[in-house]
Amino acid sequence: MKAQPQASHFIDGEYVEDTDGTVIESIYPATGEVIARLHAATPAIVEMAIASAKRAQKEWASWSPAARGRVLKKAAEIMRERNRELSELETLDTGKPIQETIVADPTSGADSFEFFGGIIATAMNGSQIPLGGDWAYTKRVPLGVVVGIGAWNYPQQIACWKGAPALAAGNAMVFKPSEVTPLGALKIAEILIEAGAPKGVYNVIQGDRETGPLLVSHPDVAKVSLTGSVPTGRKVAGAAASQLKHVTMELGGKSPLVVFDDADIDSAISGAMLGNFYSTGQVCSNGTRVFVQKAIKETFLSRLKARTEAIVIGDPQDEATQMGPMVSLSQRDKVMSYIDKGKAEGATLVTGGGIPNSITGEGFYIQPTVFADVTDDMTIAREEIFGPVMCVLDFDDEAEVIERANATEFGLSAGVFTADFSRAHRVVDQLEAGTLWINTYNLCPVEIPFGGSKQSGFGRENSAAALEHYSELKTVYVGMGKCEAPY
Ligand code: NAD
């Protein structure tokens, strides 16, 4: 199997190689096979990408918003036409089953280009402020060259969720995908050129934790948007703050999902499974602490166990497969060590906890796992695992569960399942999180803002709110008379 791109980087409208960069191997997680070899950007490549973006941005920002929007909408159209091909590539890059990538990855990227391409014609309007004889007006202006740094769980989606609002607002972007999943973003860069974007408006360079800082600290970069872990977020935000750059931080979580005893149990189980097992549990907003009210605990667990054991695990390229491998061997090892801690600290293993019996090859598979009787102090209830491991905790009443749900440094997401709508709104109002769901989980259409609070980050992606994070206000005071001075 091969997925070798023409070259490692896409700069100024074309593929570029510099073999002096450290080798990055792209590994297909279902077999452990190396499917492509790329190179991390050298300092010369970083300079080339930023210089190209700087040149291109001036021209791009001078286009009318509607003209920029047309390019983005065309890119969305091309992505939809190539959905199968892009989804197959995403499956190779991440190991996620084609059943998922075909509905969730390039399509959500296309949604983003379509949405921002559509709203930008009016979304950048400023205001006019009467001041008696004088008056003022405001303009919303792009920041300039912005950097996007991606995680490995949704490579194409992240490349688009950052690129679409950034480009719509008139910025140029240099995007660095995760070194674990280097392939998809290159295709997004190609498609934007095909859709009519000027060369250099969206450049992609490869690299790892050594390359990221070169981008973040570059004096020509006005803003950094990172999707990654909290420790990386602290480093990137710190480096950006030292030069007073704008930042958006989409970081990790340990989100609570609260199931009250009046909830539709099967629907709540669906929410908990979606919020723990989709993408083999590698989703930042997952509701990994499932608080279940005591009266329904046994029913909830027995139905959850049966449904979890029926999940079809296997070859991600088979349309029938519902769960693929983890993205990498190191990620699987990390998740296995959390499972061991869960057992050692006294949680009850309801199902899973090992490598699926049906798997014989070298892929990084793991069983979907459910722990019950998890207590707040256990490591598996406190730390982000980022794998298919659901922790079920019991609770007695509303006040107690709100306090326990909030007792975490994270604040990305939260969910509530209940038939009582007053309670639903009362509870979500008190949960400390940026994105919350009532009677569903993990749905993130482009129309709604997405992002975290507390240590899960700041800034928002998607919706018109994202444009505020890729632009700033310029205020112009217009004096209509003679300028008076007391001197
Ligand atoms: P990571 O923090 O290890 O890496 C993220 C990216 O940052 C990579 O591209 C990496 O090369 C780069 N990087 C690392 N150190 C850097 C530095 N010092 N300066 C600049 N760049 C640097 O995260 P990961 O393992 O790729 O992804 C998993 C994490 O991402 C999880 O914590 C998950 O919750 C989080 N995540 C958050 C969201 C969200 O929207 N909130 C979405 C997906 C994933």
XYZ file of C-alpha atoms and ligand atoms in Angstrom:
531
model
C 0.000 0.000 0.000
C 1.360 3.420 -0.940
C 0.156 6.965 -0.300
C 3.363 8.829 -1.110
C 2.643 12.481 -1.986
C 4.597 14.214 -4.752
C 6.690 15.975 -2.086
C 6.551 16.856 1.616
C 5.438 20.485 1.457
C 3.051 22.574 -0.629
C 4.306 26.146 -0.927
C 3.404 28.942 -3.335
C 1.075 26.719 -5.318
C 3.409 23.774 -5.784
C 4.971 20.754 -4.140
C 8.405 21.424 -2.638
C 10.979 19.030 -1.177
C 14.017 19.521 1.021
C 15.529 16.160 1.898
C 17.705 17.747 4.600
C 14.672 17.676 6.914
C 14.216 14.820 9.420
C 12.358 11.869 7.921
C 8.687 11.556 8.892
C 7.222 8.110 8.254
C 3.525 7.867 7.624
C 2.317 4.586 9.088
C -0.979 2.905 8.239
C -2.364 2.121 11.715
C -4.276 -0.987 10.604
C -1.123 -2.839 9.544
C 1.848 -0.895 10.886
C 3.099 -0.551 7.285
C 5.047 2.580 6.203
C 2.920 4.070 3.406
C 4.850 7.299 2.785
C 8.114 8.979 3.714
C 8.220 12.740 4.070
C 10.632 15.297 5.510
C 10.145 17.811 8.291
C 10.557 21.407 7.188
C 14.058 22.803 7.497
C 14.407 26.456 8.583
C 14.755 27.315 4.861
C 11.388 25.701 4.111
C 9.768 27.550 7.025
C 11.124 30.837 5.654
C 9.946 29.996 2.145
C 6.412 29.194 3.351
C 6.064 32.317 5.456
C 7.530 34.586 2.768
C 5.125 33.123 0.209
C 2.152 33.624 2.557
C 3.239 37.183 3.301
C 3.384 38.048 -0.411
C 0.092 36.347 -1.223
C -1.849 37.805 1.697
C -1.692 41.382 0.429
C -3.292 40.484 -2.889
C -5.838 38.101 -1.335
C -6.980 40.696 1.209
C -7.540 43.187 -1.626
C -10.137 40.914 -3.245
C -13.759 41.614 -2.403
C -15.101 39.292 0.305
C -17.579 37.857 -2.222
C -14.711 36.981 -4.594
C -12.808 35.223 -1.806
C -16.023 33.461 -0.872
C -16.418 32.121 -4.418
C -13.015 30.418 -4.191
C -13.894 28.807 -0.871
C -17.264 27.592 -2.145
C -15.551 26.120 -5.196
C -13.083 24.321 -2.906
C -16.055 22.878 -0.983
C -17.566 21.658 -4.251
C -14.311 19.949 -5.297
C -13.973 18.315 -1.877
C -17.498 16.900 -2.138
C -16.821 15.579 -5.664
C -13.663 13.859 -4.346
C -15.154 12.745 -1.050
C -14.439 9.043 -1.657
C -10.799 9.596 -2.622
C -10.185 12.043 0.248
C -11.925 9.743 2.735
C -9.785 6.799 1.620
C -6.681 8.909 2.180
C -7.963 9.983 5.617
C -8.520 6.328 6.479
C -4.922 5.510 5.499
C -3.606 8.525 7.425
C -5.533 7.848 10.655
C -6.840 4.250 10.582
C -10.396 5.531 11.071
C -12.986 3.337 9.331
C -14.159 4.437 5.902
C -17.710 4.221 7.282
C -16.781 7.265 9.409
C -14.406 9.204 7.184
C -16.877 9.172 4.293
C -19.467 11.044 6.397
C -17.378 13.005 8.904
C -14.003 14.122 7.565
C -13.738 15.710 4.100
C -17.459 16.493 4.291
C -17.049 18.541 7.479
C -14.079 20.301 5.837
C -16.249 21.072 2.813
C -19.010 22.358 5.121
C -16.512 24.773 6.581
C -15.382 26.155 3.188
C -18.993 26.419 2.057
C -20.156 28.129 5.264
C -17.378 30.735 5.449
C -17.436 31.204 1.672
C -21.150 31.971 2.008
C -21.196 34.321 5.006
C -18.068 36.307 4.258
C -19.752 38.686 1.800
C -21.606 40.282 4.738
C -19.835 39.032 7.859
C -16.922 41.474 7.635
C -19.076 44.596 7.554
C -18.088 47.307 9.990
C -20.191 49.969 11.671
C -20.752 53.704 11.333
C -20.790 55.708 14.572
C -22.356 59.201 14.561
C -20.522 61.709 16.799
C -22.500 64.904 16.260
C -20.725 66.714 13.422
C -17.875 64.244 13.309
C -18.316 60.532 12.830
C -16.330 57.316 12.929
C -16.424 53.983 11.226
C -14.993 50.577 11.944
C -13.572 48.007 9.567
C -12.859 44.378 10.345
C -9.410 43.651 8.875
C -7.381 40.448 8.534
C -4.430 39.795 10.844
C -1.948 38.908 8.074
C -0.029 35.617 8.053
C -1.576 33.105 10.427
C -0.305 29.679 11.434
C -2.425 26.578 11.956
C -0.991 23.611 13.867
C -3.003 20.398 13.802
C -3.555 17.287 15.917
C -3.752 13.807 14.373
C -7.332 12.841 15.083
C -9.145 14.888 12.404
C -6.345 15.939 10.018
C -8.435 17.105 7.061
C -11.164 18.639 9.197
C -8.651 20.605 11.281
C -6.849 21.812 8.128
C -10.196 23.175 6.871
C -11.659 24.411 10.170
C -8.607 26.631 10.553
C -8.086 27.436 6.873
C -11.658 28.381 5.933
C -12.284 31.225 8.424
C -8.667 32.407 8.139
C -8.831 32.691 4.348
C -12.386 34.037 4.322
C -11.235 36.925 6.527
C -8.399 37.728 4.103
C -5.439 36.118 5.877
C -2.909 33.720 4.389
C -2.205 30.522 6.306
C 0.808 28.302 6.842
C -0.571 25.011 8.144
C 1.495 22.324 9.840
C -0.293 19.009 10.231
C 0.613 16.589 13.004
C 3.710 14.530 12.154
C 1.543 11.445 12.805
C -0.895 12.278 9.987
C 0.954 14.317 7.359
C -1.012 13.420 4.213
C -4.495 14.983 4.122
C -3.640 18.682 4.463
C -1.528 18.579 1.281
C -4.666 17.674 -0.673
C -6.553 20.615 0.845
C -3.755 22.936 -0.318
C -3.924 21.448 -3.839
C -7.702 21.829 -3.972
C -7.589 25.488 -2.932
C -5.262 26.235 -5.842
C -7.567 24.361 -8.185
C -10.484 26.404 -6.823
C -8.714 29.645 -7.772
C -6.913 30.739 -4.592
C -3.763 32.764 -5.334
C -0.516 30.867 -4.851
C 0.776 31.115 -1.295
C -2.546 31.849 0.375
C -2.575 28.379 1.950
C 0.780 26.656 2.370
C 1.357 23.316 4.088
C 4.651 22.343 5.657
C 5.469 19.161 7.540
C 7.119 18.973 10.906
C 7.032 17.988 14.527
C 7.497 19.599 17.923
C 10.831 21.018 16.714
C 9.236 22.686 13.688
C 6.181 24.164 15.432
C 8.203 26.658 17.509
C 9.904 28.015 14.347
C 6.473 28.996 13.059
C 5.129 30.294 16.370
C 8.114 32.560 17.015
C 8.479 33.896 13.464
C 8.177 37.703 13.488
C 6.001 37.737 10.342
C 3.338 35.507 11.940
C 0.436 37.405 13.516
C -1.555 34.532 14.974
C -1.357 30.864 15.889
C -4.290 28.481 16.080
C -3.377 25.188 17.732
C -5.323 21.976 18.100
C -3.449 19.761 20.505
C -2.882 18.740 24.094
C -2.873 21.026 27.128
C 0.927 20.770 27.685
C 1.564 21.773 24.055
C -1.029 24.542 24.405
C 0.833 25.995 27.376
C 4.095 26.063 25.397
C 2.570 27.547 22.255
C 0.458 30.137 24.105
C 3.516 31.093 26.178
C 5.726 31.546 23.117
C 3.007 33.525 21.317
C 2.360 35.704 24.382
C 6.025 36.655 24.573
C 5.536 38.375 21.193
C 1.924 39.450 21.863
C 0.497 37.310 19.061
C -3.134 36.303 18.778
C -3.885 32.687 19.690
C -6.695 30.179 19.484
C -6.221 27.093 21.656
C -8.284 23.960 20.984
C -6.971 21.618 23.655
C -7.845 18.467 25.546
C -10.705 17.533 27.822
C -12.179 15.134 30.366
C -15.766 16.031 29.738
C -18.722 14.958 31.887
C -21.846 13.381 30.435
C -24.638 13.287 33.017
C -27.471 10.759 32.688
C -30.459 11.350 34.994
C -32.790 8.477 35.866
C -35.685 9.916 33.845
C -33.638 9.900 30.605
C -34.434 7.701 27.611
C -31.818 5.079 28.527
C -31.150 3.780 25.018
C -30.708 7.297 23.719
C -28.332 8.088 26.610
C -26.348 4.929 25.853
C -26.122 6.001 22.200
C -24.809 9.393 23.359
C -22.266 7.780 25.678
C -21.080 5.398 22.941
C -20.812 8.199 20.363
C -18.964 10.255 22.958
C -16.444 7.521 23.772
C -16.030 5.173 20.829
C -16.316 7.264 17.653
C -12.894 7.561 15.966
C -11.709 4.844 18.369
C -12.256 7.287 21.218
C -9.786 9.821 19.805
C -12.048 12.867 20.007
C -11.185 15.854 22.194
C -14.774 16.625 23.222
C -15.567 13.058 24.313
C -17.781 12.640 27.366
C -15.364 10.297 29.072
C -16.793 10.672 32.591
C -20.302 9.242 32.294
C -22.212 10.048 35.493
C -25.230 7.722 35.780
C -27.900 8.235 38.443
C -27.975 5.199 40.755
C -31.556 4.040 40.058
C -30.717 3.202 36.415
C -27.124 2.069 36.845
C -27.662 -1.682 36.371
C -29.949 -1.323 33.331
C -27.605 1.242 31.787
C -24.530 -0.943 32.251
C -26.065 -4.194 31.021
C -27.435 -2.627 27.808
C -24.210 -0.657 27.293
C -22.133 -3.839 27.657
C -24.216 -5.707 25.081
C -24.052 -2.869 22.567
C -20.322 -2.309 23.116
C -19.533 -5.978 22.556
C -21.458 -5.860 19.259
C -19.221 -3.124 17.773
C -17.595 -4.405 14.576
C -13.826 -3.949 14.849
C -11.485 -4.625 11.964
C -10.177 -3.504 8.586
C -10.916 0.237 8.320
C -11.276 -0.067 4.549
C -14.180 -2.485 4.910
C -17.459 -0.536 4.799
C -18.906 -2.779 7.536
C -16.184 -1.907 10.068
C -17.372 0.385 12.850
C -14.112 0.751 14.777
C -10.577 0.815 13.463
C -7.214 0.805 15.245
C -5.713 3.590 17.324
C -3.640 6.092 15.353
C -0.247 4.835 16.540
C 1.473 2.183 18.591
C 2.516 4.748 21.210
C -1.075 5.955 21.550
C -2.254 2.367 22.030
C 0.453 1.761 24.642
C -0.622 4.918 26.449
C -4.269 3.819 26.488
C -3.330 0.303 27.653
C -1.378 1.794 30.545
C -4.496 3.750 31.595
C -6.549 0.541 31.423
C -4.002 -1.119 33.723
C -4.249 1.823 36.126
C -8.057 1.556 36.102
C -7.847 -2.096 37.095
C -5.137 -1.477 39.695
C -7.039 1.403 41.304
C -10.169 -0.739 41.761
C -12.553 0.190 38.918
C -14.807 -2.651 37.696
C -14.002 -3.739 34.140
C -17.407 -4.196 32.466
C -16.081 -5.087 29.027
C -12.958 -4.785 26.864
C -9.606 -3.960 28.372
C -7.362 -5.713 25.865
C -6.554 -6.352 22.231
C -9.489 -7.803 20.244
C -9.236 -11.590 19.764
C -10.224 -11.285 16.107
C -7.126 -9.223 15.263
C -4.038 -11.109 14.191
C -1.829 -8.578 12.354
C 0.380 -5.713 13.479
C -2.359 -3.062 13.647
C -2.774 -0.863 16.726
C -6.164 -2.230 17.735
C -7.750 -2.075 21.154
C -11.101 -3.236 22.485
C -13.741 -0.638 23.315
C -13.602 -0.628 27.086
C -16.078 0.263 29.834
C -15.184 0.704 33.490
C -17.893 1.012 36.174
C -17.650 2.013 39.860
C -15.126 4.648 38.857
C -14.512 7.224 41.587
C -13.485 10.853 41.145
C -9.971 10.345 42.497
C -8.981 7.510 40.114
C -6.403 8.364 37.445
C -8.782 7.237 34.675
C -11.377 9.756 35.926
C -8.922 12.642 36.083
C -6.622 12.402 33.058
C -7.403 12.547 29.364
C -6.927 9.015 27.960
C -7.774 9.769 24.296
C -8.847 6.240 23.462
C -12.006 4.092 23.614
C -12.223 3.912 27.402
C -15.499 4.924 29.048
C -15.598 5.578 32.783
C -19.027 5.197 34.416
C -19.463 6.935 37.776
C -22.579 6.786 40.011
C -24.358 9.758 41.526
C -27.350 10.456 43.778
C -28.569 13.977 43.087
C -28.295 17.034 40.871
C -26.270 19.339 43.141
C -23.752 16.594 43.824
C -23.243 15.699 40.160
C -22.771 19.331 39.101
C -20.063 19.822 41.700
C -18.284 16.599 40.753
C -18.619 17.225 37.006
C -16.934 20.620 37.428
C -14.114 19.322 39.628
C -11.583 19.209 36.787
C -9.052 21.566 35.253
C -10.593 20.902 31.827
C -13.686 22.630 30.425
C -14.095 21.580 26.815
C -17.538 19.969 26.635
C -20.371 18.490 28.678
C -23.669 16.720 28.112
C -26.933 16.026 29.933
C -29.565 13.384 29.247
C -32.911 13.929 30.975
C -36.606 14.139 30.118
C -36.976 17.194 32.362
C -36.196 20.237 30.261
C -36.081 22.702 33.163
C -33.476 20.518 34.769
C -31.563 20.150 31.492
C -31.172 23.920 31.125
C -30.527 24.443 34.834
C -27.731 21.873 34.782
C -26.009 22.970 31.556
C -26.094 26.501 32.888
C -23.917 25.405 35.810
C -21.558 23.051 33.977
C -18.216 24.682 33.219
C -17.582 23.979 29.537
C -17.445 25.720 26.171
C -19.653 23.365 24.145
C -22.596 21.490 25.699
C -25.279 19.123 24.496
C -28.747 18.238 25.777
C -30.038 14.758 24.905
C -27.369 14.203 22.269
C -23.582 14.268 22.182
C -20.617 15.360 20.063
C -22.524 16.932 17.184
C -20.461 19.864 15.889
C -22.027 21.335 12.747
C -20.192 24.339 11.306
C -23.051 26.700 12.236
C -22.323 26.482 15.975
C -19.272 27.805 17.853
C -16.892 25.124 19.126
C -14.188 25.496 21.756
C -13.267 25.168 25.385
C -12.975 27.000 28.656
C -10.614 26.584 31.643
C -7.496 24.590 30.636
C -9.226 23.293 27.474
C -8.399 26.530 25.711
C -9.850 29.734 24.346
C -11.083 31.157 21.079
C -13.787 29.476 19.024
C -13.816 27.578 15.754
C -16.789 27.385 13.384
C -19.746 29.796 13.153
C -19.370 33.524 12.499
C -17.601 33.734 15.892
C -14.488 32.151 14.341
C -14.013 35.191 12.079
C -13.466 37.384 15.137
C -10.434 35.265 15.946
C -8.924 35.792 12.474
C -9.488 39.543 12.229
C -9.352 42.720 14.255
C -11.213 46.002 14.337
C -9.788 49.113 12.792
C -11.486 52.334 13.946
C -11.375 55.510 11.889
C -12.409 58.875 13.406
C -13.464 61.349 10.726
C -13.134 65.005 11.648
C -15.580 67.095 9.597
C -14.517 70.550 10.779
C -11.360 72.393 11.617
C -9.030 70.621 14.043
C -9.084 72.564 17.351
C -6.121 72.536 19.773
C -5.616 74.353 23.104
C -2.079 75.386 22.184
P 0.093 17.337 20.624
O -0.124 18.428 21.602
O 1.115 16.318 20.914
O 0.485 17.936 19.189
C -0.361 18.851 18.514
C 0.430 19.576 17.459
O 1.351 20.475 18.073
C 1.284 18.681 16.556
O 1.187 19.160 15.228
C 2.698 18.864 17.105
O 3.717 18.659 16.137
C 2.663 20.314 17.527
N 3.613 20.695 18.563
C 4.075 19.953 19.587
N 4.883 20.694 20.377
C 4.904 21.943 19.849
C 5.532 23.179 20.227
N 6.303 23.275 21.300
N 5.316 24.281 19.459
C 4.510 24.210 18.374
N 3.899 23.063 17.963
C 4.084 21.951 18.701
O -1.359 16.696 20.421
P -1.755 15.387 19.583
O -1.263 14.208 20.342
O -1.389 15.578 18.161
O -3.350 15.442 19.652
C -4.082 14.983 20.721
C -4.487 16.123 21.637
O -5.191 17.110 20.894
C -5.451 15.682 22.718
O -5.116 16.292 23.948
C -6.785 16.192 22.249
O -7.732 16.411 23.245
C -6.401 17.444 21.551
N -7.410 17.833 20.573
C -8.182 18.937 20.820
C -9.180 19.296 19.935
C -10.055 20.504 20.183
O -10.645 20.985 19.243
N -10.163 21.001 21.393
C -9.389 18.535 18.771
C -8.584 17.424 18.544
C -7.592 17.089 19.454
